[in-house]
Every structure is written in structure tokens, then in C-alpha cells.
Short mmCIF file of C-alpha atoms in Angstrom, two decimals:
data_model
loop_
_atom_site.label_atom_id
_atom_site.label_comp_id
_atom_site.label_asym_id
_atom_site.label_seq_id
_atom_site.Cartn_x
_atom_site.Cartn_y
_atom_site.Cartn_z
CA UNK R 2 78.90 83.32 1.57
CA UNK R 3 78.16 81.31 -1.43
CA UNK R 4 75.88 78.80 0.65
CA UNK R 5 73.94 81.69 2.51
CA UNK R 6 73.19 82.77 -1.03
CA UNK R 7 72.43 79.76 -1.93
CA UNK R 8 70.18 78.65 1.11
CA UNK R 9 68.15 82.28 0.87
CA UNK R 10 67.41 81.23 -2.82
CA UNK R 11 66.49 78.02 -2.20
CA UNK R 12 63.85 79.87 0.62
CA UNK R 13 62.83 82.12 -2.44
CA UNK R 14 62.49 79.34 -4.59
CA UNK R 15 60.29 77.68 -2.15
CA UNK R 16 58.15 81.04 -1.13
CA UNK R 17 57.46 81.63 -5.08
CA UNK R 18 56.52 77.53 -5.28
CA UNK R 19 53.80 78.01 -2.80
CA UNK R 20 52.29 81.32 -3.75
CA UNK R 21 52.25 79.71 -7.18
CA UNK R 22 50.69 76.53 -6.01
CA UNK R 23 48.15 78.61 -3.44
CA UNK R 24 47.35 80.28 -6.67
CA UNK R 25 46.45 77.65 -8.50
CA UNK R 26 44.80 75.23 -6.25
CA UNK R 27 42.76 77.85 -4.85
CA UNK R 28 40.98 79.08 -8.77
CA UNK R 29 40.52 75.79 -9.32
CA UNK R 30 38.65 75.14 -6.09
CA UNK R 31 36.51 78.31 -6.21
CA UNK R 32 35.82 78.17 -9.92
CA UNK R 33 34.16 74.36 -9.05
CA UNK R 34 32.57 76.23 -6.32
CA UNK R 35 31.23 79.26 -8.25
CA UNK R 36 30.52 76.90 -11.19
CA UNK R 37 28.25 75.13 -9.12
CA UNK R 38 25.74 78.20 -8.12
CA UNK R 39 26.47 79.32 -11.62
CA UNK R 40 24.83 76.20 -12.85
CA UNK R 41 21.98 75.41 -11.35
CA UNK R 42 21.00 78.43 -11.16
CA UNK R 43 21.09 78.73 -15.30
CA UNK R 44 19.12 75.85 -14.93
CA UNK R 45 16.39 77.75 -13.06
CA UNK R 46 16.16 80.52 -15.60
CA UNK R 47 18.32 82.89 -13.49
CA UNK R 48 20.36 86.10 -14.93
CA UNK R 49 23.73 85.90 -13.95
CA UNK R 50 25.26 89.08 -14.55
CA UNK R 51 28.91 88.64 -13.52
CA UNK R 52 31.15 84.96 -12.40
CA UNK R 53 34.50 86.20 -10.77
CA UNK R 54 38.09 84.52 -9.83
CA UNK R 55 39.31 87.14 -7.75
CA UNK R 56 38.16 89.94 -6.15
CA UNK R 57 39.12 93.78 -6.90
CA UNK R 58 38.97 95.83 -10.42
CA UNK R 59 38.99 93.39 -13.31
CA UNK R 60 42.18 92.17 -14.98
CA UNK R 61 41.04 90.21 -17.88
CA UNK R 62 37.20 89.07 -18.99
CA UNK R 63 34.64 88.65 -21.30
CA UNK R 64 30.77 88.47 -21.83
CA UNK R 65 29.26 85.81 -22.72
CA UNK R 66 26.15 85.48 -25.44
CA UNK R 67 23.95 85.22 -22.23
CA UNK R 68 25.08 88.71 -21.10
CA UNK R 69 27.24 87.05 -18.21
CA UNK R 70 30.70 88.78 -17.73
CA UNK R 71 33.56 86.22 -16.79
CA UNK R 72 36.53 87.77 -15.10
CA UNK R 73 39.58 87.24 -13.48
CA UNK R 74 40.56 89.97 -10.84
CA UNK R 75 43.88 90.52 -9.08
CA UNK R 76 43.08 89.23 -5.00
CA UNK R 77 42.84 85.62 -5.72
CA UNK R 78 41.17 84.95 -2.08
CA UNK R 79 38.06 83.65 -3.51
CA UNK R 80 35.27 84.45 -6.26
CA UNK R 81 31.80 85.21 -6.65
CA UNK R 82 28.27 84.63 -8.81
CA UNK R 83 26.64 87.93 -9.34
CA UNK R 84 22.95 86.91 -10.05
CA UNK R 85 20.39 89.78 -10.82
CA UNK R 86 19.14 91.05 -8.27
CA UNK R 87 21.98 90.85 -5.89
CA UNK R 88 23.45 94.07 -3.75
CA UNK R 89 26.68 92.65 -3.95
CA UNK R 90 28.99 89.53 -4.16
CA UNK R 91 27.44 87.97 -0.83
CA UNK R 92 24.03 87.93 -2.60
CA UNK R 93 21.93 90.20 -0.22
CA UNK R 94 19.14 90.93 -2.34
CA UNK R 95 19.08 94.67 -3.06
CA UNK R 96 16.23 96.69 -1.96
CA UNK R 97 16.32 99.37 -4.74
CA UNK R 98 15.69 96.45 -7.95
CA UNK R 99 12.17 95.43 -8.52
CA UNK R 100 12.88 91.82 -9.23
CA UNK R 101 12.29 90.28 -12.50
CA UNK R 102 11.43 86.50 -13.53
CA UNK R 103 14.64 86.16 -13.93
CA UNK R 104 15.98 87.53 -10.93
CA UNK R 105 17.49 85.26 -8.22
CA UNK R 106 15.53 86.57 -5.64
CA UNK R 107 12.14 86.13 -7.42
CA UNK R 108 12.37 82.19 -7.57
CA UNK R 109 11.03 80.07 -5.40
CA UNK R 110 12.50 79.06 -1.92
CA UNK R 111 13.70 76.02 -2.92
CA UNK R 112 15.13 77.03 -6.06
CA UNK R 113 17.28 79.63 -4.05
CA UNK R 114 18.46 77.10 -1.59
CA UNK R 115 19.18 74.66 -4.25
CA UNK R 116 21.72 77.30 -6.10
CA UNK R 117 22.98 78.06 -2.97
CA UNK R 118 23.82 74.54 -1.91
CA UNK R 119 25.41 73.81 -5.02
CA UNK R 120 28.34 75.55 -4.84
CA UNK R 121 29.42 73.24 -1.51
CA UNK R 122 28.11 70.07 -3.25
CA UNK R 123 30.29 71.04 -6.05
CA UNK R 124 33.56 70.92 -4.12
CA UNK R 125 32.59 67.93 -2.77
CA UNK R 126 31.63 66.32 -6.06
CA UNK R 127 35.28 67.34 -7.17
CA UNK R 128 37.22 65.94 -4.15
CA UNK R 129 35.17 62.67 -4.87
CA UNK R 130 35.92 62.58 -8.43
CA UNK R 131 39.79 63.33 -7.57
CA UNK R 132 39.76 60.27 -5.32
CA UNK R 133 37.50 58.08 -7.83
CA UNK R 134 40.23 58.47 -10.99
CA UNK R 135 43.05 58.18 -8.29
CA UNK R 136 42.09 54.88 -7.01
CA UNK R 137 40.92 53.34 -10.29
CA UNK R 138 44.65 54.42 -12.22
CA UNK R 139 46.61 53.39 -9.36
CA UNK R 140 44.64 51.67 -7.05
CA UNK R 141 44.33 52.67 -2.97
CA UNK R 142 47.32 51.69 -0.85
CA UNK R 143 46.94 51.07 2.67
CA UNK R 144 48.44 49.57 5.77
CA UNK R 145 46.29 46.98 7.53
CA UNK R 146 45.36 47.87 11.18
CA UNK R 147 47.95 45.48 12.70
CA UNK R 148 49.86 46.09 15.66
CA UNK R 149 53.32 45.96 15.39
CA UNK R 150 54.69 47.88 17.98
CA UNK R 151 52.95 48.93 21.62
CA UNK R 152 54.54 51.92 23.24
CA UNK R 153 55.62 51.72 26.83
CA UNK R 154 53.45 53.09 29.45
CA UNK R 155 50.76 53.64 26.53
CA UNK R 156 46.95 52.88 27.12
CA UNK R 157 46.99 49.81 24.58
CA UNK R 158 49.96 48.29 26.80
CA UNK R 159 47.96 48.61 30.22
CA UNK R 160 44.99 47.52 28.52
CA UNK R 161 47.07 44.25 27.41
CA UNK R 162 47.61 44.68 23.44
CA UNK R 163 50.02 43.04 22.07
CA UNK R 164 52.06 43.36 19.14
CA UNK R 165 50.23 40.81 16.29
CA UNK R 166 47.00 41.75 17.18
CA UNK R 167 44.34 43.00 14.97
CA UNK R 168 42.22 46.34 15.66
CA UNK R 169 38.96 45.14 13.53
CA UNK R 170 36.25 48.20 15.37
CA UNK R 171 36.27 51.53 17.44
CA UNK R 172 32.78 52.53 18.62
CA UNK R 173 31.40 50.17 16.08
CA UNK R 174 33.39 51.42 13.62
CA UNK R 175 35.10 49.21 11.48
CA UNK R 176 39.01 49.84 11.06
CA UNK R 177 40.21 48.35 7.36
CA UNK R 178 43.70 49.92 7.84
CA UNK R 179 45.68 51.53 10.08
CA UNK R 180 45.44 55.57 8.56
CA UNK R 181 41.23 54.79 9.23
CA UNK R 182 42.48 53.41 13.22
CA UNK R 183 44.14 57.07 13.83
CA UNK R 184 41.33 58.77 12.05
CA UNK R 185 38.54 57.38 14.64
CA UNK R 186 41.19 58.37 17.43
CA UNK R 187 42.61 61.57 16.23
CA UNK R 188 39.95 64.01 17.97
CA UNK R 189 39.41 61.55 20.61
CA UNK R 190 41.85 62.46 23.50
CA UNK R 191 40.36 61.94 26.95
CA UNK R 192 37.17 59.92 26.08
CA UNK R 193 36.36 56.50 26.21
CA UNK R 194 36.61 54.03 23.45
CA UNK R 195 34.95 50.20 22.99
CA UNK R 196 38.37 48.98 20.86
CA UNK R 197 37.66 45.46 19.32
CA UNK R 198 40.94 43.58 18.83
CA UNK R 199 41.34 40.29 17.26
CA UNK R 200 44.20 37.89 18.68
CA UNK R 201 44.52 34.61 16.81
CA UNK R 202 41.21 34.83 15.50
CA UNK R 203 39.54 35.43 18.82
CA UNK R 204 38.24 39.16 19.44
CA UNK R 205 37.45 41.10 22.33
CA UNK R 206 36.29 44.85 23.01
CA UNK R 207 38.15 46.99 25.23
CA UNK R 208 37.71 50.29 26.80
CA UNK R 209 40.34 52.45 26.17
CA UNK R 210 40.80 56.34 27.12
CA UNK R 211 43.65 57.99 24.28
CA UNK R 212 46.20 60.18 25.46
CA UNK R 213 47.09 63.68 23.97
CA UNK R 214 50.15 63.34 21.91
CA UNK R 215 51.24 67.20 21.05
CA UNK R 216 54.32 67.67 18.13
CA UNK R 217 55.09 70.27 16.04
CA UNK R 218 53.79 70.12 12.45
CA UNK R 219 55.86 71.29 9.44
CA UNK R 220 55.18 75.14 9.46
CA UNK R 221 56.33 75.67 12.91
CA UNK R 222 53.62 75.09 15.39
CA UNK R 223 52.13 72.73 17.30
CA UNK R 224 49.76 70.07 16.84
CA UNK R 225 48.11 67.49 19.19
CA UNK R 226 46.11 64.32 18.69
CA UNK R 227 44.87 61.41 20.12
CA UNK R 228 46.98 58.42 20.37
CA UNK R 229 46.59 54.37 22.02
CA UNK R 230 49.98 54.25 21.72
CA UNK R 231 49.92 51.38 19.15
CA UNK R 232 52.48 51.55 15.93
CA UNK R 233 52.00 49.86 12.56
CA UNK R 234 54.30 46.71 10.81
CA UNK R 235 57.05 48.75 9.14
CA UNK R 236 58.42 47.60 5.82
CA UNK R 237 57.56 46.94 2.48
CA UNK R 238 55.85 43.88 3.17
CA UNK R 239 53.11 45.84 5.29
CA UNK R 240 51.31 48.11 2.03
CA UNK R 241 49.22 46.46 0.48
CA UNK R 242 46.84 48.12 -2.59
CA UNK R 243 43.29 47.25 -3.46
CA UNK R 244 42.54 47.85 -6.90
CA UNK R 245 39.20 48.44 -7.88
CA UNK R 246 36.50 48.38 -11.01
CA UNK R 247 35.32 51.82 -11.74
CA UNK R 248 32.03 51.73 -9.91
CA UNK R 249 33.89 50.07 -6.88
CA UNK R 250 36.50 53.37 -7.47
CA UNK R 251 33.52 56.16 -7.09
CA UNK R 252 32.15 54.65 -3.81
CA UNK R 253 35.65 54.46 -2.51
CA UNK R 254 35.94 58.27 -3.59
CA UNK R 255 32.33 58.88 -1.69
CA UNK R 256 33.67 57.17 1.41
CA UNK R 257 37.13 58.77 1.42
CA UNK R 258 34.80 62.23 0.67
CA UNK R 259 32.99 61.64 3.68
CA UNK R 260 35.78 60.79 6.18
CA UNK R 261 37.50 63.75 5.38
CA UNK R 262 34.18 65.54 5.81
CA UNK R 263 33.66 63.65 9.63
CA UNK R 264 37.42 64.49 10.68
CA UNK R 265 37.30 68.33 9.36
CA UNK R 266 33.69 68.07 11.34
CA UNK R 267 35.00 66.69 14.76
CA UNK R 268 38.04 69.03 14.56
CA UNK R 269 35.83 72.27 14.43
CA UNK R 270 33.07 70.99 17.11
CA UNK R 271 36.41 70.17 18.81
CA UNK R 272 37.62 74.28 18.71
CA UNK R 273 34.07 75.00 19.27
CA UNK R 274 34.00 72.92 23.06
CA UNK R 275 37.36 73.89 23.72
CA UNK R 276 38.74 70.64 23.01
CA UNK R 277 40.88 71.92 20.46
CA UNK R 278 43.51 74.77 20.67
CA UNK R 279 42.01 77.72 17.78
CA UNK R 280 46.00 78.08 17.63
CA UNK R 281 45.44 75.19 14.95
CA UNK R 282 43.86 77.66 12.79
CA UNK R 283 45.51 78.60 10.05
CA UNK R 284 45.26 81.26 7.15
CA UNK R 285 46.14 81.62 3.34
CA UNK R 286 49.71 81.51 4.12
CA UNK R 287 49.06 77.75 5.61
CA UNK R 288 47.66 76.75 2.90
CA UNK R 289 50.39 78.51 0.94
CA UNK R 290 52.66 75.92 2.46
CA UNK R 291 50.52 72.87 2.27
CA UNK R 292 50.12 73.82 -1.40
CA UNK R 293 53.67 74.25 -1.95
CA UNK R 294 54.39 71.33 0.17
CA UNK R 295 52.57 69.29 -2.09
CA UNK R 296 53.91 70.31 -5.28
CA UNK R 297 57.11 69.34 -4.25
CA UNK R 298 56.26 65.91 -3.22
CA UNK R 299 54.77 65.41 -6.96
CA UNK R 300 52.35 65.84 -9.33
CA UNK R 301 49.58 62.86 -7.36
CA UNK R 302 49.86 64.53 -4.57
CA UNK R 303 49.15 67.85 -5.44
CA UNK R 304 45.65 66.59 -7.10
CA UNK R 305 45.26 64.93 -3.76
CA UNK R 306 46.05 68.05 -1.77
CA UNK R 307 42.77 70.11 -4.04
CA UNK R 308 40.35 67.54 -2.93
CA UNK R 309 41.15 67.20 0.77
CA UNK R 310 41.46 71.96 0.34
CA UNK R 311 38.18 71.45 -1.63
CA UNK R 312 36.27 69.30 1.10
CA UNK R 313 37.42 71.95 3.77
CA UNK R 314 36.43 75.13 1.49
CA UNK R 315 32.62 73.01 0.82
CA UNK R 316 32.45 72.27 4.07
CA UNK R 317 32.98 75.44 5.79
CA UNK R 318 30.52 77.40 3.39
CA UNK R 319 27.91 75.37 4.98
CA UNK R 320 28.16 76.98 8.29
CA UNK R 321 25.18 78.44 9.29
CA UNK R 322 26.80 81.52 9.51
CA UNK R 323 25.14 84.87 7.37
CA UNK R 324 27.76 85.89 4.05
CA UNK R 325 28.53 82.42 3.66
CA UNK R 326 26.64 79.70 2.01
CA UNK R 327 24.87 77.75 4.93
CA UNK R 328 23.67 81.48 6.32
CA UNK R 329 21.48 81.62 3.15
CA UNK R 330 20.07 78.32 3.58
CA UNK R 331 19.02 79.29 6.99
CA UNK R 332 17.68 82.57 6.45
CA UNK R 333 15.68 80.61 3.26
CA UNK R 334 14.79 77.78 5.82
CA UNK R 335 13.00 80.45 7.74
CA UNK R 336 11.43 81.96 5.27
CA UNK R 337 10.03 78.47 4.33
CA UNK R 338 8.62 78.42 7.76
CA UNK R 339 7.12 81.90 8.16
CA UNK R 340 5.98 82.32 4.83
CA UNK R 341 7.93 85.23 4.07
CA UNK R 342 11.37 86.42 3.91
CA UNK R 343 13.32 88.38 6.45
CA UNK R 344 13.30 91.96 6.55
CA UNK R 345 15.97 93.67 4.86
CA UNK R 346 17.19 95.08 8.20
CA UNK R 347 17.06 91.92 9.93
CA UNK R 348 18.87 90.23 6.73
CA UNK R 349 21.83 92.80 6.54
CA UNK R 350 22.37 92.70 10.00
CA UNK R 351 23.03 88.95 10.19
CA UNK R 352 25.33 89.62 7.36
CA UNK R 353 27.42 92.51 9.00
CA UNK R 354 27.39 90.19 12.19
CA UNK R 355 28.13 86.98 9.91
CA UNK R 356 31.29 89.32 8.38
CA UNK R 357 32.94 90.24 11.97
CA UNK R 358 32.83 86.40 12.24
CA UNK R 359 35.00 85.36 9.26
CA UNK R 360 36.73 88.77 9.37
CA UNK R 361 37.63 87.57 13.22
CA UNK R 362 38.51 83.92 12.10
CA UNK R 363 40.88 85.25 9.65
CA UNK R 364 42.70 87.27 11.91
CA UNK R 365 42.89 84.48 14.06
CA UNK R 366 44.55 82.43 11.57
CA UNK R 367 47.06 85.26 10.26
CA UNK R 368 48.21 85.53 14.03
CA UNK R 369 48.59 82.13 14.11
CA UNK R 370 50.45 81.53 10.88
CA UNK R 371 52.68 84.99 12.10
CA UNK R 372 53.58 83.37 15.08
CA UNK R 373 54.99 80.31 13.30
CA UNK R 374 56.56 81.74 10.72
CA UNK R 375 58.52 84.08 13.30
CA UNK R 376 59.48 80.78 15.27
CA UNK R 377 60.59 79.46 11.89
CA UNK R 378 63.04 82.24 11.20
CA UNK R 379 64.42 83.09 14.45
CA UNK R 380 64.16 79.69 15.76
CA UNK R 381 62.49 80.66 18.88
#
């Protein structure tokens, strides 16, 4: 009796842990995110009546000398930047205001777009900065992309590698350590790949075809990837770290930005051509867990965890999908080209359409995360 109690308090423990860290890493993400529309558009002279962590009736806030009001409200599932002239949090403009100079929807095309695309660029510019202190205080750890294992029956053993050899380029690619190797294959499965591998200082490119490899992930489900069927050198002896100079640090940041950004890209186009299983979705209670998760594996990795959630969050707003961020810049793209805005009809239409989209996508993911959370507790 005394361990159940103590094993459904440990669970307790945990559940509070990751609602706690969801919490946290998720106002920190959207503030950056807000805080980016927020200031640029300052910048262009617009009113901003209202920045929000939350959504719902306000729990704390003040206004600022610029008339803004900054609250916190009590559904911590994202945030918004009322500017003047907005309808509502999504920023359809509202019909009823005759628009001032300082109204968002008064400025120039370009302005708009600008505001709107700096709420994305934001997240990314914190991910980058994340990675940019990370690898200057403690440099970047990697294992180089040699082979030391080759799995029986695997691709890379038909196609002759050997343990000892080098994997320098896939697709042109080059591979600087093995995590970057099962990056390029990861969303690969099935297609054909020009692999250069170095043996003895001699290199030669091979066409290889990964496999799917499909194991369960740590929240219950399933996950599947593309594999060669090549393992790295284990031990100690195999990490090495690069340490780098400040400006060396921020370019490292930009190109461990991007990669993130390329993976996260092939793994929706992936869903999208039925590549990928949309049981991989997840919802706020997966990134619950991958919050939590990362808490209790320290401090470092925590920070880490916000910039690869912040990528993802930046990322997605740029869909070109109306209610989020990239729907704006389309609907502003065509008004560049005809001259003129969209008619309000036309306009809250795509929004109402653009809502059933993430509204569906969300229920997708709460399925999803259901499902594995009932395998996890009845062990099915």
C-alpha cells in the first residue's frame, strides 16, 4: 500500500511538473511572439490597444503611458496584439471603425505584412539566440558521422558499408556528425539517396533506399523514421565539442535554427502526401510532457526544449492558412497585387474556414494524445 501511494504521487508529482513547465515555456514563447507584432508595429506609429498572455476575462494587468493594456488571462493556450482597428484577437479589421492614422489597418501593405511577419521571425530570433549563448558557454558536442556498427540485413550492409567508414554527404549534403546523418534520413523512408562514404581516405557515392524503422516514443505512441541501418562509435572517446568565438556561436545558432526549421518542414509536407501518419500529431498535453520531460533532465535542456517549441510555434504561424499569421500575409500579398483589399465577406470567410482548420488539427491532436495516454494507463 505504501508504494501504490507512493508511485500515484510520484505520477502527481510528475503531472503538476509538466503543467508547470507547459506553463511556462509556452508565455515565454508567445510573449516573444506577441512582442514581436507588438514592436514593429510601435515602430510604424500603430495604436495598440491591448497585448495578452492568455485568453479569457483578465486576471491581472495594467496600462501603459501609451494607452496599451498588458494582461495576463487565465487559458494560457496562446496570446494576442489588439491593434486599433481590429474586430478581434485574429486581427480581422472591423467594418464598423473608420480607421485612423494610427490604425493598423490604415498603413501601408507592407507595413501590415511586416508586423505580421514579425511575430514568427521573433520566435525564430529567440531559438537562435538560445542556441548562440548555448554553444558559446559550453560549446556544441557532437558525434562524428562514423560508422561503428552496420545492422544485419540493413541497406548500408547490402550496399557494402563497413564499420570505420566515414559518411562525409547525402544528396550533396554535407554530414559533420552523426545527429546531422539521421536528420537528412529521418523523413526519407522509401526514396533514394546519393550517400558519399569515405573508406581510408578514398570516397565513393552510393545509392541507398532507407527503411521505415517504427518504435514507440516516450508518451505512448508510435513513431517511425528513416533508417540505413548504420550505428555510431559508442563511448566516451566518440563526443567530441567544438567550441566557438561568439560570432562563430550565432551562425552555429542560425544553422541549428534552420535545420530544425527543414526537419519540422519535411515532417508536415510528409503528413500532407501521406507519407507521414497525422497520428504523430500531438496537442498541449504533448507538449505538456516534452516540457516536463525536459525539466527533469535539467535546467540546459529545458532552455533547449523553448527554442526547438519556439521554431515549431514560428513556423506553423506561417502557414498560409486565414487566423494565423501566414493567412494575413497572403490575403496582404493579394491585395498588393489587385490594388485593393479583400472584401470583408470574402476576408471573414477565409477566417471561419481558416478556424475549422486549426479547430480540426487540434482535435486531431487531443485524440491522438487520448489514445496514448489511455495505452499508458491501462497498458493496452
Amino acid at each position: 500500500m505504501e508504494l501504490g501511494f507512493f508511485l500515484q504521487g510520484s505520477f502527481y508529482l510528475s503531472f503538476l511538473i509538466s503543467i508547470l513547465a507547459f506553463i511556462a515555456v509556452l508565455s515565454i514563447i508567445v510573449f516573444i511572439h506577441e512582442y514581436g507584432h507588438f514592436q514593429v508595429g510601435r515602430w510604424f506609429g500603430v495604436k495598440i490597444e491591448a497585448f495578452s498572455i492568455g485568453f479569457g476575462r483578465e486576471l491581472i494587468g495594467y496600462t501603459d503611458r501609451h494607452g496599451t493594456r498588458w494582461k495576463i488571462c487565465p487559458w494560457p493556450i496562446g496570446g494576442y496584439v489588439r491593434f486599433e482597428g481590429d474586430a478581434n484577437a485574429a486581427s480581422i479589421p472591423d467594418a464598423k471603425v473608420v480607421h485612423s492614422p494610427t490604425s493598423l489597418h490604415a498603413k501601408p501593405v507592407w507595413q501590415r505584412a511586416l508586423i505580421v511577419a514579425a511575430g514568427p521571425f521573433a520566435n525564430f530570433l529567440l531559438a537562435i539566440a538560445i542556441f548562440s549563448v548555448a554553444f558559446m558557454i559550453m560549446g556544441k558536442a557532437y558525434i562524428e558521422p562514423k560508422v561503428g556498427e552496420v545492422t544485419a540485413g540493413s541497406v548500408a550492409e547490402k550496399a557494402g558499408i563497413l564499420p570505420g567508414d566515414y559518411i562525409r554527404s547525402i544528396d550533396g549534403n554535407e554530414v559533420a556528425s552523426f545527429s546531422e546523418l539521421q536528420r537528412l534520413v529521418w523523413f526519407k523512408a522509401g526514396r533514394e539517396l546519393h550517400v558519399e562514404v569515405e573508406r581510408q581516405g578514398e570516397k565513393r557515392t552510393l545509392i541507398l533506399v532507407p527503411t521505415t524503422l517504427v518504435e514507440p516514443d516516450s508518451f505512448g505512441g508510435k513513431t517511425s523514421r528513416g533508417v540505413l541501418g548504420v550505428g555510431s562509435v559508442k563511448g566516451k572517446s566518440s563526443i567530441k565539442v567544438a567550441y566557438f568565438t561568439p560570432g562563430q556561436a550565432i551562425l552555429q545558432g542560425c544553422k541549428e535554427t534552420w535545420g530544425i526549421v527543414t526537419v519540422t518542414g519535411e515532417f508536415i509536407g510528409n503528413m500532407i502526401s501521406g507519407r507521414q501518419s497525422v497520428k504523430q500529431v500531438g496537442s498541449a498535453a504533448s507538449i505538456a510532457k516534452g516540457a516536463g520531460d525536459a525539466v527533469s533532465n535539467g535546467p540546459m535542456n529545458f532552455v533547449i526544449y523553448i527554442a526547438f517549441l519556439s521554431i515549431s510555434i514560428g513556423l506553423i504561424n506561417l502557414f498560409p492558412v486565414p487566423m494565423l499569421d501566414g493567412g494575413h500575409l497572403v490575403y496582404y500579398a493579394l491585395e498588393a497585387l489587385r490594388g485593393k483589399p479583400l472584401g470583408p465577406h470574402a476576408q471573414e470567410w477565409g477566417f471561419r474556414i481558416g478556424l475549422s482548420f486549426v479547430v480540426m488539427l487540434m482535435l486531431v491532436g487531443v485524440v491522438n494524445d487520448g489514445g496514448r495516454i489511455f495505452n499508458v494507463v491501462f497498458g493496452t
